[in-house]
Amino acid sequence: MTSNSTNLTAPRGYSFPRHRLATSLKDETKIPLVLVACGSFSPITYLHLRMFEMAKDHIVENEKFELIGGYFSPVNDNYGKDGLVPAIHRVRMCERAVETTSNWLMVDPWEALNPCFQRTAVVLDHFDTELNGPEGGIRVSNGEVKPIRIMLLAGGDLIKSFGDPSEWESSDLDHILGDFGCYLIERTGTDVWGFLLSHDILHQHRRNVFVVKQLIHNDISSTKIRLFVKREMSIKYLLPNAVIDYIYDSRLYLD
C-alpha cells in the first residue's frame, strides 16, 4: 500500500514492537488482522482498552478476519492538542496499561517519538511497512505468505471530524478507508450510520468501515480525568492502577 506520504523515518534507537504479535493463524482460511488506535491517550483510560476488546468480539463474529495483534500509537507532541503532556509520558502510560491488563496489545512509539507530526495515513503506511515488508506477513502451511490487513480503530466520535477538510485531506481519507479500513466504536450521541450515508468518501468505502455497537456504554473521558486530577478528585477505577500511579509519581495534569 502506498500513499502520497513520504516521511517514514524511524526515530533514533527505535524498534518496532512484535513481542505479542501472533506469528501463525489458528484458521488459515482467514485474513490476519492488526488493529491500530491513534490518539492522544493523555491519559489512556479503560475505554481506550475496552475499544479493542469490543472490536475483538465483533471480529470473532465476522468470520472473515483473525485478529493477531493490536497497537496503541500515541500522537506526536507537535499535534498541539490541549492537555497533551510530553510524548514520553503518554507512551509510558500506554505501556503500563497494556502490560498490566492485556496479553495481545502493544504500544508503538514511532509516531510519538518522530521529529515531527505524522498524519494518520502516514502512520498506517508505517505499520504496513513494518508488518508486510521483507520477511513480513503470516506464512501458512502451504508455504504461502498472507499479507497482514491493517485497520484503524477509533471511537464513533471521530467520524464527525472526517467531514472537516481542515482536519482530514480527502486523499488521506480515501487512502485510510480504501486501502486499510476502519473499525468504529459507537459513542453515545453520535449518529455513525447517518454520517456514513451523508459523507461521499465514507459511503464509497462503507464496506471497509465496520461499526461496533457498545452493549455497555462507557463514556470515560481523558479530558475529565485531567480535570479530576487537577481538582484532587479520585480517578480510581477509571484507568489502570499502574497508570494512576504513573500520573501521581510524575505529577501530571496538576496545572
Backbone as JSON, one array per atom type, in Angstrom:
{
  "sequence": "MTSNSTNLTAPRGYSFPRHRLATSLKDETKIPLVLVACGSFSPITYLHLRMFEMAKDHIVENEKFELIGGYFSPVNDNYGKDGLVPAIHRVRMCERAVETTSNWLMVDPWEALNPCFQRTAVVLDHFDTELNGPEGGIRVSNGEVKPIRIMLLAGGDLIKSFGDPSEWESSDLDHILGDFGCYLIERTGTDVWGFLLSHDILHQHRRNVFVVKQLIHNDISSTKIRLFVKREMSIKYLLPNAVIDYIYDSRLYLD",
  "N": [[0.84, -1.19, 0.0], [0.53, 2.19, -0.8], [0.86, 5.74, -0.39], [0.51, 9.33, -0.8], [2.26, 10.05, 1.1], [5.5, 10.52, 2.51], [7.34, 10.59, 4.61], [8.78, 8.35, 6.42], [10.68, 7.95, 8.34], [12.5, 6.42, 10.95], [12.64, 7.07, 14.46], [15.69, 7.68, 16.31], [17.19, 4.81, 17.71], [14.87, 3.37, 17.7], [12.73, 0.5, 17.68], [10.46, -1.73, 16.2], [7.68, -2.92, 17.99], [7.02, -6.33, 18.52], [6.48, -8.35, 20.26], [4.09, -9.43, 21.2], [2.71, -10.17, 19.02], [0.92, -12.41, 17.05], [2.32, -15.18, 15.33], [1.38, -17.07, 13.68], [-1.6, -18.47, 12.16], [-4.67, -19.49, 13.61], [-6.8, -20.33, 12.14], [-6.35, -20.9, 8.93], [-7.76, -20.1, 6.75], [-8.61, -17.59, 7.11], [-8.16, -13.95, 7.11], [-5.27, -12.43, 8.28], [-5.3, -9.96, 10.81], [-4.51, -6.73, 12.06], [-5.15, -4.3, 14.48], [-5.04, -0.77, 14.84], [-4.88, 1.89, 17.01], [-4.93, 5.29, 16.94], [-4.19, 8.24, 18.73], [-4.46, 10.75, 21.37], [-4.24, 9.83, 24.05], [-4.0, 10.86, 26.7], [-4.7, 11.01, 29.68], [-4.33, 7.44, 28.89], [-7.26, 5.44, 29.14], [-9.67, 3.16, 30.66], [-11.64, 2.96, 28.74], [-10.31, 3.28, 26.29], [-8.83, 0.91, 26.25], [-10.92, -0.92, 26.37], [-12.16, -0.55, 23.92], [-10.65, -2.06, 22.1], [-11.27, -4.64, 22.94], [-14.02, -4.78, 22.43], [-14.01, -4.53, 19.65], [-12.63, -6.86, 19.08], [-14.48, -8.86, 19.81], [-16.39, -8.38, 17.83], [-14.94, -9.02, 15.55], [-14.5, -11.76, 15.87], [-17.09, -12.7, 15.47], [-17.42, -11.9, 12.87], [-16.04, -13.59, 11.12], [-14.39, -13.38, 8.9], [-11.89, -12.29, 9.35], [-8.88, -12.87, 11.28], [-7.78, -11.87, 14.32], [-4.59, -10.79, 15.1], [-3.1, -9.11, 16.61], [-2.82, -5.94, 18.39], [-2.38, -2.38, 18.46], [-1.46, 0.58, 20.24], [-0.93, 3.86, 19.19], [0.45, 6.57, 20.2], [-0.09, 10.07, 19.68], [2.04, 12.53, 18.1], [3.94, 15.11, 19.78], [3.8, 17.55, 18.46], [1.28, 17.78, 17.5], [-0.28, 19.45, 18.98], [-2.53, 19.56, 20.66], [-4.81, 20.5, 23.31], [-4.0, 19.73, 26.7], [-2.07, 17.85, 26.23], [0.37, 16.04, 27.44], [4.0, 15.62, 27.47], [5.27, 13.4, 24.94], [6.81, 11.19, 25.81], [5.76, 10.59, 28.33], [3.12, 9.88, 27.7], [3.5, 7.64, 26.09], [4.73, 5.93, 27.99], [2.62, 5.66, 29.85], [0.71, 4.32, 28.3], [2.15, 1.97, 27.8], [2.38, 0.92, 30.39], [-0.31, 0.46, 30.9], [-1.08, -1.57, 29.01], [0.71, -3.58, 29.67], [-0.17, -4.43, 32.14], [-2.78, -5.23, 31.81], [-3.37, -6.7, 29.5], [-2.76, -9.36, 27.09], [-2.25, -9.19, 24.44], [-2.1, -6.69, 23.35], [-0.08, -3.89, 22.28], [2.32, -1.16, 22.34], [3.26, 1.22, 20.06], [5.86, 3.39, 19.68], [6.62, 4.94, 17.51], [5.21, 7.03, 16.08], [4.82, 8.92, 18.13], [7.43, 9.58, 18.94], [8.67, 10.57, 16.72], [10.43, 13.12, 14.85], [8.66, 15.04, 13.88], [5.16, 15.92, 13.45], [2.95, 13.33, 12.41], [0.67, 12.38, 9.93], [-2.36, 10.43, 10.13], [-2.69, 8.7, 7.94], [-0.04, 8.35, 7.15], [0.98, 7.09, 9.4], [-0.37, 4.62, 9.32], [0.69, 3.66, 6.94], [3.3, 3.29, 7.83], [2.92, 1.14, 9.64], [2.14, -0.77, 7.79], [4.51, -1.06, 6.32], [6.21, -2.12, 8.31], [4.89, -4.5, 9.01], [4.35, -5.85, 6.66], [6.54, -5.71, 5.06], [9.83, -6.78, 3.89], [10.25, -10.16, 4.83], [7.86, -10.06, 6.11], [4.28, -10.42, 6.87], [2.14, -13.36, 7.25], [3.09, -16.63, 7.34], [1.64, -19.54, 5.99], [0.6, -23.05, 6.13], [0.91, -24.16, 3.55], [3.04, -22.87, 2.49], [2.54, -20.38, 1.45], [2.58, -16.8, 1.86], [0.64, -14.78, 3.73], [-0.51, -11.49, 3.42], [-0.71, -9.06, 6.03], [-3.62, -7.6, 7.16], [-4.27, -4.27, 7.94], [-6.02, -2.17, 10.1], [-7.63, 0.83, 11.08], [-8.59, 1.66, 14.37], [-11.14, 3.28, 16.08], [-13.02, 5.67, 18.07], [-16.54, 6.31, 17.72], [-17.02, 9.03, 17.7], [-15.0, 10.14, 16.26], [-15.74, 10.05, 13.65], [-17.23, 12.28, 13.01], [-15.31, 14.25, 12.67], [-14.23, 13.51, 10.26], [-15.59, 14.82, 8.29], [-14.55, 17.34, 8.24], [-12.63, 19.36, 6.37], [-10.4, 20.76, 7.2], [-9.18, 19.17, 9.02], [-8.88, 16.64, 7.89], [-7.46, 15.5, 4.93], [-8.89, 14.86, 1.75], [-7.62, 12.96, 0.13], [-6.16, 11.54, 2.01], [-8.2, 10.4, 3.59], [-9.39, 8.79, 1.66], [-7.29, 7.01, 1.22], [-6.93, 5.87, 3.81], [-9.45, 4.68, 4.33], [-10.0, 3.29, 1.98], [-7.73, 1.69, 1.35], [-6.96, 0.59, 3.78], [-9.03, 0.5, 5.97], [-11.52, 0.63, 8.63], [-12.44, 0.23, 12.02], [-15.1, 1.28, 13.88], [-16.14, 2.36, 17.01], [-19.24, 2.73, 18.37], [-20.37, 5.73, 19.87], [-22.12, 7.37, 22.52], [-24.68, 9.52, 21.46], [-23.69, 9.94, 18.91], [-24.33, 9.8, 15.54], [-23.47, 7.46, 13.73], [-24.21, 5.88, 11.51], [-25.82, 7.61, 10.05], [-23.94, 9.54, 9.28], [-22.22, 7.99, 7.74], [-23.84, 7.58, 5.57], [-24.18, 10.15, 4.55], [-21.67, 11.23, 3.92], [-19.51, 11.43, 1.24], [-16.98, 10.07, 0.68], [-16.82, 8.26, 2.81], [-19.14, 6.8, 2.35], [-18.54, 5.69, -0.12], [-16.53, 3.89, 0.59], [-17.8, 2.22, 2.37], [-17.97, -0.53, 2.82], [-15.6, -1.14, 3.93], [-15.74, -0.11, 6.4], [-16.42, -0.85, 9.64], [-18.87, -0.93, 12.02], [-19.12, -0.97, 15.46], [-21.22, -1.82, 18.02], [-21.75, -0.44, 21.23], [-22.48, -2.4, 23.85], [-22.5, -2.14, 26.56], [-22.51, 0.93, 27.8], [-19.86, 3.23, 27.87], [-18.39, 6.08, 28.78], [-16.02, 7.22, 29.6], [-13.76, 9.86, 29.86], [-10.72, 11.29, 28.75], [-10.3, 13.99, 29.07], [-11.94, 14.64, 31.27], [-10.67, 13.06, 33.18], [-8.23, 14.42, 33.44], [-9.16, 16.8, 34.53], [-10.22, 15.87, 36.95], [-7.87, 15.08, 38.26], [-6.58, 17.55, 38.49], [-8.38, 18.85, 40.18], [-8.09, 17.41, 42.43], [-9.61, 15.09, 42.78], [-10.85, 11.7, 42.99], [-9.57, 9.22, 40.76], [-9.7, 6.59, 40.65], [-10.52, 3.32, 39.44], [-11.18, 4.24, 36.95], [-9.13, 4.12, 35.21], [-6.24, 2.01, 34.62], [-4.5, 0.91, 37.6], [-1.72, 1.05, 37.47], [-1.31, 3.11, 35.69], [-2.51, 5.24, 37.02], [-0.76, 5.43, 39.22], [1.54, 6.21, 37.84], [0.79, 8.74, 36.86], [0.51, 10.22, 39.27], [3.07, 9.88, 40.41], [4.62, 11.16, 38.53], [3.6, 13.65, 38.62], [1.62, 14.7, 36.86], [-0.79, 16.64, 35.0], [-1.52, 18.54, 36.89], [-1.61, 21.27, 36.56]],
  "CA": [[0.0, 0.0, 0.0], [1.3, 3.43, -0.83], [0.08, 6.98, -0.43], [1.37, 10.46, -1.15], [3.08, 10.31, 2.27], [6.87, 10.1, 2.24], [8.2, 10.62, 5.79], [8.67, 7.13, 7.22], [11.94, 7.83, 9.05], [12.38, 5.92, 12.32], [13.43, 7.81, 15.46], [16.93, 7.0, 16.71], [17.01, 3.79, 18.74], [13.53, 2.79, 17.63], [12.49, -0.83, 17.12], [9.03, -1.99, 16.15], [7.32, -3.96, 18.97], [6.38, -7.52, 17.96], [6.54, -9.4, 21.26], [2.78, -10.05, 21.42], [2.11, -10.37, 17.71], [0.84, -13.82, 16.67], [3.15, -15.49, 14.17], [0.67, -18.07, 12.87], [-3.05, -18.37, 12.21], [-5.41, -20.65, 14.09], [-7.62, -20.72, 10.99], [-5.59, -20.37, 7.8], [-8.66, -19.58, 5.72], [-8.95, -16.21, 7.47], [-7.2, -12.89, 6.82], [-4.68, -11.9, 9.52], [-5.69, -8.56, 11.01], [-3.95, -5.94, 13.16], [-5.86, -3.05, 14.74], [-4.19, 0.33, 15.28], [-5.59, 3.04, 17.56], [-4.16, 6.52, 17.01], [-4.88, 9.21, 19.58], [-3.63, 11.47, 22.34], [-4.02, 8.96, 25.22], [-3.45, 11.77, 27.7], [-4.06, 9.7, 29.73], [-5.08, 6.28, 28.43], [-8.29, 5.06, 30.1], [-10.26, 1.84, 30.42], [-12.41, 2.99, 27.5], [-9.38, 3.02, 25.18], [-8.54, -0.53, 26.28], [-12.16, -1.64, 26.11], [-12.44, -0.47, 22.48], [-10.02, -3.2, 21.44], [-12.0, -5.86, 23.28], [-15.29, -4.75, 21.7], [-13.7, -4.84, 18.26], [-12.25, -8.27, 19.04], [-15.71, -9.64, 19.79], [-17.01, -8.2, 16.52], [-14.11, -9.73, 14.57], [-14.78, -13.19, 16.04], [-18.39, -12.96, 14.85], [-17.34, -11.57, 11.44], [-15.57, -14.84, 10.49], [-13.53, -13.12, 7.75], [-10.56, -11.94, 9.83], [-8.37, -13.4, 12.55], [-7.03, -10.81, 14.97], [-3.29, -11.3, 15.55], [-2.44, -8.13, 17.47], [-3.36, -4.59, 18.41], [-1.37, -1.38, 18.83], [-1.71, 1.99, 20.52], [0.07, 4.75, 18.59], [0.21, 7.92, 20.74], [0.17, 11.14, 18.73], [3.24, 13.35, 18.26], [3.75, 16.35, 20.56], [3.52, 18.68, 17.58], [-0.15, 17.84, 17.17], [-0.7, 20.72, 19.57], [-3.84, 19.49, 21.31], [-4.85, 20.86, 24.73], [-3.88, 18.63, 27.64], [-1.12, 16.87, 25.7], [1.65, 16.01, 28.14], [5.03, 15.16, 26.55], [5.06, 12.07, 24.36], [7.43, 10.14, 26.6], [4.83, 10.23, 29.39], [1.96, 9.2, 27.13], [3.96, 6.3, 25.7], [4.93, 5.14, 29.2], [1.32, 5.33, 30.43], [0.13, 3.28, 27.45], [2.9, 0.73, 28.03], [1.98, 0.38, 31.69], [-1.69, -0.02, 30.79], [-1.18, -2.85, 28.3], [1.5, -4.58, 30.39], [-0.88, -4.91, 33.34], [-4.18, -5.58, 31.54], [-3.59, -7.4, 28.23], [-1.7, -10.25, 26.6], [-2.15, -9.09, 22.97], [-1.96, -5.29, 22.95], [1.27, -3.33, 22.34], [2.43, 0.28, 22.13], [4.3, 1.57, 19.09], [6.21, 4.79, 19.93], [7.15, 5.58, 16.3], [4.52, 8.29, 15.8], [5.03, 9.86, 19.24], [8.82, 9.98, 19.08], [9.18, 11.11, 15.46], [10.79, 14.54, 14.98], [7.56, 15.94, 13.51], [3.82, 15.34, 13.44], [2.66, 12.42, 11.3], [-0.75, 12.17, 9.68], [-2.81, 9.06, 10.36], [-2.4, 7.92, 6.74], [1.39, 8.02, 7.19], [1.16, 6.11, 10.48], [-0.82, 3.32, 8.82], [1.72, 3.23, 5.98], [4.41, 2.79, 8.65], [2.57, -0.2, 10.11], [2.17, -1.65, 6.62], [5.92, -1.32, 6.03], [6.76, -2.98, 9.36], [4.22, -5.8, 9.09], [4.27, -6.51, 5.36], [7.78, -5.52, 4.31], [10.63, -8.01, 3.8], [10.04, -11.13, 5.92], [6.59, -9.76, 6.77], [3.14, -11.27, 6.59], [1.98, -14.6, 8.02], [3.3, -17.82, 6.5], [0.72, -20.63, 6.28], [1.18, -24.38, 5.98], [1.24, -24.49, 2.16], [4.17, -22.06, 2.09], [2.09, -19.04, 1.06], [2.66, -15.74, 2.87], [-0.54, -13.93, 3.69], [-0.28, -10.13, 3.93], [-1.48, -8.7, 7.22], [-4.54, -6.47, 6.98], [-4.15, -3.27, 9.0], [-7.21, -1.32, 10.13], [-7.7, 1.86, 12.12], [-9.63, 1.51, 15.39], [-11.44, 4.63, 16.59], [-14.33, 5.92, 18.63], [-17.5, 6.83, 16.75], [-16.98, 10.49, 17.64], [-14.01, 10.53, 15.25], [-16.35, 10.11, 12.32], [-17.66, 13.66, 12.76], [-14.17, 15.03, 12.19], [-13.94, 13.14, 8.88], [-16.23, 15.77, 7.41], [-13.9, 18.64, 8.36], [-11.47, 19.36, 5.49], [-9.23, 21.33, 7.88], [-8.57, 18.1, 9.81], [-8.6, 15.46, 7.08], [-7.4, 15.67, 3.49], [-9.69, 13.85, 1.05], [-6.74, 11.89, -0.33], [-5.83, 10.71, 3.17], [-9.39, 9.61, 3.93], [-9.52, 7.78, 0.61], [-6.25, 6.02, 1.47], [-7.21, 5.19, 5.07], [-10.66, 3.85, 4.24], [-9.97, 2.43, 0.81], [-6.61, 0.73, 1.37], [-6.84, -0.06, 5.08], [-10.33, 0.23, 6.58], [-11.7, 1.22, 9.95], [-13.43, -0.23, 13.0], [-15.6, 2.41, 14.65], [-16.93, 2.01, 18.19], [-20.3, 3.71, 18.54], [-20.36, 6.52, 21.1], [-23.41, 7.97, 22.83], [-24.96, 10.8, 20.82], [-23.07, 10.03, 17.59], [-25.09, 9.09, 14.51], [-22.47, 6.93, 12.82], [-24.83, 5.41, 10.27], [-26.24, 8.79, 9.29], [-22.77, 10.16, 8.68], [-21.76, 7.1, 6.67], [-24.73, 7.78, 4.42], [-24.11, 11.51, 4.01], [-20.31, 11.6, 3.54], [-19.24, 10.74, -0.02], [-15.85, 9.13, 0.75], [-17.21, 7.19, 3.72], [-20.14, 5.95, 1.69], [-17.84, 4.96, -1.17], [-15.75, 2.81, 1.18], [-18.58, 1.75, 3.51], [-17.73, -1.96, 3.07], [-14.37, -1.22, 4.72], [-16.0, 0.53, 7.69], [-17.19, -1.75, 10.5], [-19.38, -0.2, 13.17], [-19.28, -1.86, 16.6], [-22.16, -1.24, 18.98], [-21.42, -0.58, 22.64], [-23.58, -3.04, 24.58], [-22.44, -1.48, 27.86], [-21.99, 2.26, 27.45], [-18.71, 3.69, 28.64], [-18.04, 7.4, 28.28], [-14.87, 7.78, 30.31], [-13.1, 10.88, 29.04], [-9.4, 11.74, 29.2], [-10.45, 15.39, 29.49], [-12.46, 14.63, 32.65], [-9.63, 12.52, 34.05], [-7.28, 15.5, 33.71], [-9.83, 17.74, 35.44], [-10.3, 15.23, 38.26], [-6.54, 15.16, 38.87], [-6.35, 18.96, 38.82], [-9.26, 19.21, 41.3], [-7.77, 16.48, 43.52], [-10.7, 14.12, 42.9], [-10.41, 10.33, 42.76], [-9.66, 8.67, 39.42], [-9.63, 5.13, 40.79], [-11.46, 2.51, 38.66], [-11.4, 4.84, 35.64], [-7.98, 3.73, 34.41], [-5.47, 1.02, 35.38], [-3.76, 1.42, 38.75], [-0.34, 1.36, 37.08], [-1.34, 4.43, 35.04], [-2.78, 6.19, 38.1], [0.5, 5.61, 39.96], [2.47, 6.97, 37.0], [0.32, 10.13, 36.84], [0.84, 10.88, 40.53], [4.51, 9.89, 40.6], [5.21, 12.14, 37.58], [2.93, 14.91, 38.88], [1.0, 15.13, 35.62], [-2.14, 17.21, 34.94], [-1.8, 19.35, 38.08], [-1.77, 22.69, 36.2]],
  "C": [[0.88, 1.24, 0.0], [0.35, 4.6, -0.84], [1.02, 8.08, -0.87], [2.26, 10.85, 0.02], [4.49, 9.78, 2.02], [7.73, 9.98, 3.49], [7.97, 9.39, 6.65], [9.97, 6.88, 7.98], [11.7, 7.37, 10.49], [13.18, 6.79, 13.27], [14.66, 7.0, 15.86], [16.65, 6.01, 17.84], [15.69, 3.07, 18.7], [13.57, 1.36, 17.1], [11.01, -1.13, 17.23], [8.68, -3.12, 17.12], [6.55, -5.11, 18.32], [6.14, -8.61, 19.01], [5.2, -10.08, 21.53], [2.04, -10.32, 20.11], [2.1, -11.86, 17.38], [1.63, -14.05, 15.39], [2.54, -16.58, 13.29], [-0.83, -17.87, 13.05], [-3.65, -19.65, 12.78], [-6.27, -21.22, 12.97], [-7.0, -20.1, 9.74], [-6.46, -19.92, 6.64], [-8.98, -18.1, 5.95], [-7.82, -15.24, 7.12], [-6.61, -12.38, 8.13], [-4.91, -10.4, 9.62], [-5.0, -7.97, 12.22], [-4.75, -4.65, 13.27], [-4.89, -2.01, 15.3], [-5.07, 1.48, 15.77], [-4.63, 4.22, 17.66], [-4.91, 7.52, 17.89], [-3.92, 9.86, 20.55], [-3.25, 10.57, 23.51], [-3.36, 9.74, 26.35], [-4.46, 12.02, 28.81], [-4.92, 8.63, 29.05], [-6.06, 5.89, 29.53], [-8.78, 3.65, 29.8], [-11.09, 1.82, 29.15], [-11.51, 2.7, 26.3], [-9.06, 1.52, 25.1], [-9.77, -1.35, 25.89], [-12.52, -1.63, 24.63], [-11.86, -1.66, 21.73], [-10.79, -4.49, 21.72], [-13.35, -5.92, 22.56], [-15.07, -5.09, 20.23], [-13.35, -6.31, 18.11], [-13.48, -9.17, 18.99], [-16.38, -9.58, 18.42], [-16.26, -9.0, 15.46], [-14.35, -11.24, 14.66], [-16.09, -13.56, 15.35], [-18.34, -12.77, 13.33], [-16.92, -12.75, 10.59], [-14.67, -14.62, 9.27], [-12.07, -12.93, 8.18], [-10.18, -12.77, 11.05], [-7.44, -12.34, 13.14], [-5.72, -11.37, 15.53], [-2.54, -10.3, 16.43], [-3.11, -6.78, 17.4], [-2.32, -3.62, 18.95], [-2.01, -0.04, 19.2], [-0.57, 2.78, 19.87], [-0.19, 6.17, 19.08], [0.69, 9.0, 19.77], [1.44, 11.92, 19.09], [2.93, 14.62, 19.04], [3.34, 17.53, 19.7], [2.09, 18.73, 17.07], [-0.79, 19.07, 17.79], [-2.04, 20.72, 20.26], [-3.73, 19.89, 22.77], [-4.72, 19.61, 25.59], [-2.89, 17.56, 27.24], [0.19, 16.95, 26.48], [2.7, 15.43, 27.2], [4.88, 13.68, 26.17], [5.64, 10.96, 25.21], [6.51, 9.67, 27.72], [3.65, 9.44, 28.83], [2.3, 7.8, 26.64], [4.1, 5.41, 26.93], [3.6, 4.74, 29.84], [0.63, 4.23, 29.62], [0.83, 1.95, 27.68], [2.5, 0.11, 29.36], [0.57, -0.19, 31.65], [-1.76, -1.39, 30.13], [-0.4, -3.95, 29.03], [0.72, -5.21, 31.54], [-2.3, -5.39, 33.04], [-4.38, -6.5, 30.35], [-2.44, -8.34, 27.91], [-1.55, -10.18, 25.08], [-2.0, -7.66, 22.47], [-0.53, -4.82, 23.16], [1.21, -1.83, 22.1], [3.57, 0.53, 21.15], [4.63, 3.06, 19.26], [6.66, 5.56, 18.69], [6.52, 6.95, 16.05], [4.85, 9.33, 16.87], [6.44, 10.41, 19.25], [9.44, 10.52, 17.81], [9.52, 12.59, 15.63], [9.64, 15.5, 14.65], [6.24, 15.18, 13.51], [3.61, 14.47, 12.21], [1.16, 12.25, 11.15], [-1.1, 10.69, 9.84], [-2.53, 8.17, 9.16], [-0.94, 7.48, 6.72], [1.66, 6.96, 8.25], [0.74, 4.72, 10.01], [0.14, 2.77, 7.76], [2.94, 2.65, 6.73], [4.12, 1.38, 9.14], [2.59, -1.2, 8.95], [3.6, -2.03, 6.26], [6.51, -2.31, 7.04], [6.18, -4.4, 9.3], [4.22, -6.57, 7.78], [5.5, -6.28, 4.48], [8.53, -6.84, 4.18], [10.47, -8.88, 5.04], [8.73, -10.89, 6.66], [5.48, -10.71, 6.38], [3.11, -12.5, 7.5], [2.12, -15.79, 7.07], [2.35, -18.93, 6.95], [1.31, -21.96, 5.84], [1.55, -24.76, 4.55], [2.42, -23.66, 1.62], [3.82, -20.65, 1.65], [2.28, -18.07, 2.21], [1.45, -14.83, 2.7], [-0.19, -12.54, 4.2], [-1.2, -9.85, 5.11], [-2.34, -7.48, 6.91], [-4.41, -5.54, 8.19], [-5.38, -2.37, 8.94], [-7.13, -0.36, 11.31], [-8.85, 1.53, 13.07], [-9.88, 2.87, 16.02], [-12.82, 4.68, 17.21], [-15.25, 6.55, 17.59], [-17.5, 8.34, 16.65], [-15.97, 10.98, 16.6], [-14.66, 10.76, 13.9], [-16.84, 11.51, 11.99], [-16.53, 14.49, 12.19], [-13.81, 14.69, 10.75], [-14.53, 14.14, 7.88], [-15.61, 17.15, 7.42], [-12.63, 18.64, 7.5], [-10.22, 19.99, 6.11], [-8.51, 20.28, 8.72], [-8.14, 16.91, 8.97], [-8.57, 15.82, 5.6], [-8.19, 14.53, 2.82], [-8.83, 12.68, 0.59], [-6.34, 10.96, 0.81], [-7.01, 9.83, 3.57], [-9.58, 8.47, 2.93], [-8.51, 6.65, 0.83], [-6.55, 5.2, 2.72], [-8.37, 4.21, 4.92], [-10.61, 2.88, 3.08], [-8.92, 1.34, 0.87], [-6.48, -0.01, 2.69], [-8.21, -0.46, 5.62], [-10.35, 0.7, 8.01], [-12.75, 0.47, 10.76], [-13.81, 0.96, 13.85], [-16.46, 1.91, 15.81], [-17.98, 3.1, 18.39], [-20.17, 4.42, 19.89], [-21.73, 7.16, 21.27], [-23.56, 9.32, 22.13], [-24.34, 10.97, 19.45], [-23.84, 9.18, 16.59], [-24.12, 8.58, 13.44], [-23.09, 6.56, 11.48], [-25.29, 6.57, 9.4], [-25.08, 9.46, 8.6], [-22.2, 9.31, 7.56], [-22.57, 7.32, 5.4], [-24.5, 9.12, 3.75], [-22.73, 11.9, 3.48], [-19.88, 10.77, 2.33], [-18.12, 9.69, 0.1], [-16.18, 7.97, 1.68], [-18.2, 6.24, 3.06], [-19.48, 5.11, 0.6], [-17.11, 3.73, -0.61], [-16.49, 2.15, 2.35], [-18.35, 0.27, 3.83], [-16.43, -2.19, 3.83], [-14.52, -0.56, 6.09], [-16.91, -0.38, 8.5], [-17.59, -1.0, 11.76], [-19.71, -1.2, 14.28], [-20.15, -1.17, 17.64], [-21.67, -1.47, 20.4], [-22.62, -1.18, 23.36], [-23.65, -2.55, 26.02], [-21.77, -0.13, 27.63], [-20.92, 2.71, 28.44], [-18.26, 5.01, 28.03], [-16.93, 8.04, 29.09], [-14.1, 8.7, 29.37], [-11.75, 11.24, 29.62], [-9.46, 13.18, 29.7], [-10.94, 15.46, 30.94], [-11.44, 14.07, 33.62], [-8.64, 13.63, 34.43], [-7.88, 16.51, 34.69], [-9.92, 17.16, 36.85], [-8.96, 15.33, 38.99], [-6.27, 16.59, 39.34], [-7.15, 19.38, 40.05], [-9.09, 18.28, 42.5], [-8.95, 15.56, 43.82], [-10.17, 12.74, 42.54], [-10.58, 9.93, 41.29], [-9.58, 7.14, 39.45], [-10.8, 4.47, 40.08], [-11.83, 3.14, 37.32], [-10.28, 4.49, 34.66], [-7.13, 2.78, 35.25], [-4.65, 1.65, 36.5], [-2.33, 1.81, 38.38], [-0.25, 2.73, 36.41], [-1.61, 5.52, 36.09], [-1.5, 6.48, 38.88], [1.48, 6.46, 39.16], [2.08, 8.45, 36.98], [0.74, 10.86, 38.11], [2.35, 10.95, 40.76], [5.19, 10.94, 39.72], [4.59, 13.52, 37.72], [2.36, 15.53, 37.58], [-0.38, 15.74, 35.88], [-2.49, 18.04, 36.18], [-2.07, 20.79, 37.73], [-2.96, 22.87, 35.26]]
}
